[in-house]
mmCIF file of C-alpha atoms and ligand atoms in Angstrom:
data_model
loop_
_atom_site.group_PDB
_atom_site.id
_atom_site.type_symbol
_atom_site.label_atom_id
_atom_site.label_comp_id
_atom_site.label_asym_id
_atom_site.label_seq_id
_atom_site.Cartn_x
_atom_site.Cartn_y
_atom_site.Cartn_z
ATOM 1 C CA UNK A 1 7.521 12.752 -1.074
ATOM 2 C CA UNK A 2 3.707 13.818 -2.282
ATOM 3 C CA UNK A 3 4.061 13.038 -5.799
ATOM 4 C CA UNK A 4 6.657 10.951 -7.515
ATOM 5 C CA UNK A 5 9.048 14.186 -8.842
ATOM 6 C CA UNK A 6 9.451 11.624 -12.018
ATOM 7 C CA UNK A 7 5.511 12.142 -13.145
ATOM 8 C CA UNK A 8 5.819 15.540 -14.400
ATOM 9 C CA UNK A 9 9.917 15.654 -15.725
ATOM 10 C CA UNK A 10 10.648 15.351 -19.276
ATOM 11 C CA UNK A 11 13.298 12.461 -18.739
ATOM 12 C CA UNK A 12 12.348 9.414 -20.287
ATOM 13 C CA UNK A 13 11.230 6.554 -18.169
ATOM 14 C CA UNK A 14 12.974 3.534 -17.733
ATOM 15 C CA UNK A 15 11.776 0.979 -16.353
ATOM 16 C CA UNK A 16 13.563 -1.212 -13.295
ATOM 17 C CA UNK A 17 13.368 -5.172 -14.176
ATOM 18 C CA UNK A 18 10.900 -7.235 -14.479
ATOM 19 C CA UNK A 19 9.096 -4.117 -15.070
ATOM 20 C CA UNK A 20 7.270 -3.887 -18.676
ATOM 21 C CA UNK A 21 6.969 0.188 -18.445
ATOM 22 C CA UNK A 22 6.187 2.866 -15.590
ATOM 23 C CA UNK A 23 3.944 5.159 -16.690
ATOM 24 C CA UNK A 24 4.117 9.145 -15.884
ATOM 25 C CA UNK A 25 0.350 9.056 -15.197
ATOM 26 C CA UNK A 26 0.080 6.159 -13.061
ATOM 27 C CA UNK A 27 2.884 8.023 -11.116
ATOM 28 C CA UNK A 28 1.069 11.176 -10.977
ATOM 29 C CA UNK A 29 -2.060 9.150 -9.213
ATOM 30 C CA UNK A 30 -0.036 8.348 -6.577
ATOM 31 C CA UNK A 31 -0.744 10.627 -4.096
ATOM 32 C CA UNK A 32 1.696 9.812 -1.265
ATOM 33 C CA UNK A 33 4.333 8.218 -2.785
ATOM 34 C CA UNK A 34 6.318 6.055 -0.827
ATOM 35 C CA UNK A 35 10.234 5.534 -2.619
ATOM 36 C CA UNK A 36 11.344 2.340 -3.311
ATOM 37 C CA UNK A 37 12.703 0.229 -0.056
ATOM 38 C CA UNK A 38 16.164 -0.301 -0.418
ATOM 39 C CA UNK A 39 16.968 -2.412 3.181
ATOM 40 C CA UNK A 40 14.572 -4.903 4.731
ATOM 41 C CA UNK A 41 12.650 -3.229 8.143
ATOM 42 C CA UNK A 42 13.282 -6.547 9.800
ATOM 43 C CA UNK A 43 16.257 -7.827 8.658
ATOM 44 C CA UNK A 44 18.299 -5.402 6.873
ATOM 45 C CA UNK A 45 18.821 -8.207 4.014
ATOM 46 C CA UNK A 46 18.352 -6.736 0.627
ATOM 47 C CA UNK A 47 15.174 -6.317 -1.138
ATOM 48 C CA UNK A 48 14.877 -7.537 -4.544
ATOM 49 C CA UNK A 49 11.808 -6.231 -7.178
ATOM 50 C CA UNK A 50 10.582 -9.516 -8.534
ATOM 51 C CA UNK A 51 7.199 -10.758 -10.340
ATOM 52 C CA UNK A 52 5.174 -12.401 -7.954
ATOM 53 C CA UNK A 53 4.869 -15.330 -9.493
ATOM 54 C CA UNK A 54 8.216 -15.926 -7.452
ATOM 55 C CA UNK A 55 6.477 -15.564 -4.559
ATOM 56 C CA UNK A 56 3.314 -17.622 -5.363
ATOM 57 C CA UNK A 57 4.368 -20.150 -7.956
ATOM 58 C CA UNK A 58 1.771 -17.754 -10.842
ATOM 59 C CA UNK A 59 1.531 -14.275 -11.367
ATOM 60 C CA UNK A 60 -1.286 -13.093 -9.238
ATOM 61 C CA UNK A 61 -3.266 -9.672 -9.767
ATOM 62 C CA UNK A 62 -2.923 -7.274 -12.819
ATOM 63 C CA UNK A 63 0.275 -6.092 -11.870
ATOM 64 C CA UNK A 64 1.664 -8.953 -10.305
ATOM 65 C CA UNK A 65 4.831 -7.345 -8.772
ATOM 66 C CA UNK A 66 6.227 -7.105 -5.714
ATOM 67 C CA UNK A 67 9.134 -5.826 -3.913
ATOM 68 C CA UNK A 68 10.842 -8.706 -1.218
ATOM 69 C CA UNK A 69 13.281 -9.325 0.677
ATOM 70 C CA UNK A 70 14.304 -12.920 0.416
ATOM 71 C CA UNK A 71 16.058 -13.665 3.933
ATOM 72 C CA UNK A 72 13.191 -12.929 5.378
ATOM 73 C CA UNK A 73 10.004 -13.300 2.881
ATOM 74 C CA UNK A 74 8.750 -9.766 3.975
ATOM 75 C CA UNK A 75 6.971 -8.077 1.090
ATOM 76 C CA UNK A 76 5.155 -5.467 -0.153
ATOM 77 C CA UNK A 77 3.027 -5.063 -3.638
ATOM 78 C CA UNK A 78 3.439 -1.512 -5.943
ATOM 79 C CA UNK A 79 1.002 0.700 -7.280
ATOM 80 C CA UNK A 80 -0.167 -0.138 -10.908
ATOM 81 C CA UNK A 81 2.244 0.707 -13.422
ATOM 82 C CA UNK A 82 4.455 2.110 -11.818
ATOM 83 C CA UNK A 83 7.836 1.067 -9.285
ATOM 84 C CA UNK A 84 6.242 2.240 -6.215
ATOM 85 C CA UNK A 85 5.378 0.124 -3.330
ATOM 86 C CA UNK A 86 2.527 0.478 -1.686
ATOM 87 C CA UNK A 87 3.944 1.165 1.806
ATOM 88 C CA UNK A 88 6.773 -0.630 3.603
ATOM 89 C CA UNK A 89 7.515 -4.209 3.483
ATOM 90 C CA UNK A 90 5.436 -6.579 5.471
ATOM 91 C CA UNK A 91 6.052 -9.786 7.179
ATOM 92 C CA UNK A 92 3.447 -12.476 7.235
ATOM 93 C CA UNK A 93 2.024 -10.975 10.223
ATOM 94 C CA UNK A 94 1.591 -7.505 9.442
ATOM 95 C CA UNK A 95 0.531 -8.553 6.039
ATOM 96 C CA UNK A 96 -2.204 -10.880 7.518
ATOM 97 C CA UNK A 97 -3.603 -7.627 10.012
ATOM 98 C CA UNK A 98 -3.480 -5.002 6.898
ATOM 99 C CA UNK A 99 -5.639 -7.167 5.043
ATOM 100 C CA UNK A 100 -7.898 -7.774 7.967
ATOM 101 C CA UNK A 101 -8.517 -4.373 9.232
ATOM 102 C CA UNK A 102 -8.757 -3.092 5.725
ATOM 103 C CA UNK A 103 -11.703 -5.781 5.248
ATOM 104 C CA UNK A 104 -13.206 -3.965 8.291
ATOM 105 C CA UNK A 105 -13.137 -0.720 7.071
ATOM 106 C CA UNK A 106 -14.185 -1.215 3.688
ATOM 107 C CA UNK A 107 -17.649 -2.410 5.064
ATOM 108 C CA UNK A 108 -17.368 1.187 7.449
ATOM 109 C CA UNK A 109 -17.053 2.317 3.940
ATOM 110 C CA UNK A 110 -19.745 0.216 2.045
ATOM 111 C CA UNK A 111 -21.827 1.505 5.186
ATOM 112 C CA UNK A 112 -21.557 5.273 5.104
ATOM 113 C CA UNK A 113 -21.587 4.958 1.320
ATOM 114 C CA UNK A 114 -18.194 7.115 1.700
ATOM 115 C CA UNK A 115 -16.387 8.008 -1.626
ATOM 116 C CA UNK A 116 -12.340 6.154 -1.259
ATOM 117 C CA UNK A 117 -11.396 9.723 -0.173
ATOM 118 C CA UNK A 118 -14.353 10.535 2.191
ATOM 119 C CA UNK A 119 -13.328 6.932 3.505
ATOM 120 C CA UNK A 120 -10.044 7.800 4.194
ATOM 121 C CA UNK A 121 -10.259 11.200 5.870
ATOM 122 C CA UNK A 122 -12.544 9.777 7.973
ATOM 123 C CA UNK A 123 -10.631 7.078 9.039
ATOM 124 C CA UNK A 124 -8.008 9.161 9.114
ATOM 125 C CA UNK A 125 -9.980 11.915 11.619
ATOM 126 C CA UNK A 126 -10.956 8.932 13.895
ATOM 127 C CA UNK A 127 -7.411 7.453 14.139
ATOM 128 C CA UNK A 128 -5.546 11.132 14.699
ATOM 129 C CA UNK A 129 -3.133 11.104 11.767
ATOM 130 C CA UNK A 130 -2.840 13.067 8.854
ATOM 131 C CA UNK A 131 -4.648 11.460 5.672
ATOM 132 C CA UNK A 132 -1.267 11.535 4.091
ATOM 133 C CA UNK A 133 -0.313 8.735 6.416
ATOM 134 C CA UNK A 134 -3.747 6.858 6.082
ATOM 135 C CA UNK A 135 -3.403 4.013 4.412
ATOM 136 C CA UNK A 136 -2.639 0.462 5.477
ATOM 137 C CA UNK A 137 0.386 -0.434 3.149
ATOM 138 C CA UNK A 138 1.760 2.318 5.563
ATOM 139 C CA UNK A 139 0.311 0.646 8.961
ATOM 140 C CA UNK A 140 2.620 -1.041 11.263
ATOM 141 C CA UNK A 141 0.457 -3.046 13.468
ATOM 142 C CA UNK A 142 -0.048 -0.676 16.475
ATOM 143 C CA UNK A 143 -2.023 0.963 13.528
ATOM 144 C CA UNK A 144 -3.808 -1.577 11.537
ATOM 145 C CA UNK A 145 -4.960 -2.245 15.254
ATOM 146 C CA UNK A 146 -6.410 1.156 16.004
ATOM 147 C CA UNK A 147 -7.528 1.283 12.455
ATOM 148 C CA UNK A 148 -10.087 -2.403 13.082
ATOM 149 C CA UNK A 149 -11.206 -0.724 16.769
ATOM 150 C CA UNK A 150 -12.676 2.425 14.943
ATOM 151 C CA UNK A 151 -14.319 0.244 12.486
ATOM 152 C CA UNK A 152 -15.509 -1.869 14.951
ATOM 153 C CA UNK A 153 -16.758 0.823 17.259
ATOM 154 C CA UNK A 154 -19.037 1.887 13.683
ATOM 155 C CA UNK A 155 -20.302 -1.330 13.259
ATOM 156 C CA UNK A 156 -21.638 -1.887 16.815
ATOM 157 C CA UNK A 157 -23.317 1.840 16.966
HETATM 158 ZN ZN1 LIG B 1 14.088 -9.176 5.678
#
């Protein structure tokens, strides 16, 4: 789905525990909304929303939520105020090459003095997907891979 269909109804909001609120315009900034995972990508176990300080013994960032699945410990953060993850659920792996590669192309980004979205078409144009898809919550690692090679291939130009 583009847009959460819940940012511009009428219904009232409620939010899923441990959730404080969700609010209709943090929803509407989500461009490419990804739903809420219901079944672990690795496991199939079931995926729980929880505060992070579950997962790191304090609550860590300003919306320090995540969704996991506890089998398995794969994971995946949400987009501020609102119930949405930020892409699928990640094991420790894929969670360790996102934030890599994203490192690497936020200095592509720093470089070019790119805009986030000029950043992200452009990464997006180098990689061959559509910009909907771009963005590493969404990267398996086949991606996040290509994704640090056409960062590198900036860097050494
Ligand atoms: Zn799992």
């Amino acid at each position: 789905m583009p847009i959460d269909p819940r940012a511009n109804s009428a219904e009232k909001l409620v939010p899923p525990a441990p959730l404080p609120l969700v609010s209709r315009a943090a929803l509407r900034r989500v461009r490419d909304a990804m739903p809420p995972p219901t079944a672990c990508p690795y496991c199939e176990g079931p995926v729980a929303l929880v505060c992070n300080s579950e997962i790191y013994g304090r609550e860590f960032g300003a919306w320090p939520y995540a969704y996991r699945c506890v089998p398995c410990d794969a994971m995946v953060g949400l987009h501020p105020a609102t119930d949405l993850p930020l892409g699928t659920l990640a094991n420790k792996q894929l969670r360790a090459a996102r934030a890599t590669n994203k490192q690497l192309f936020h200095r592509v980004k720093d470089r070019f003095g790119f805009t986030r979205s000029q950043a992200y078409e452009w990464l997006a144009l180098q990689m061959g997907i559509p910009k909907a898809e771009c963005h590493f919550g969404w990267f398996d690692l086949a991606r996040c891979a290509q994704a640090g090679a056409v960062c590198k291939e900036v860097r050494r130009g």
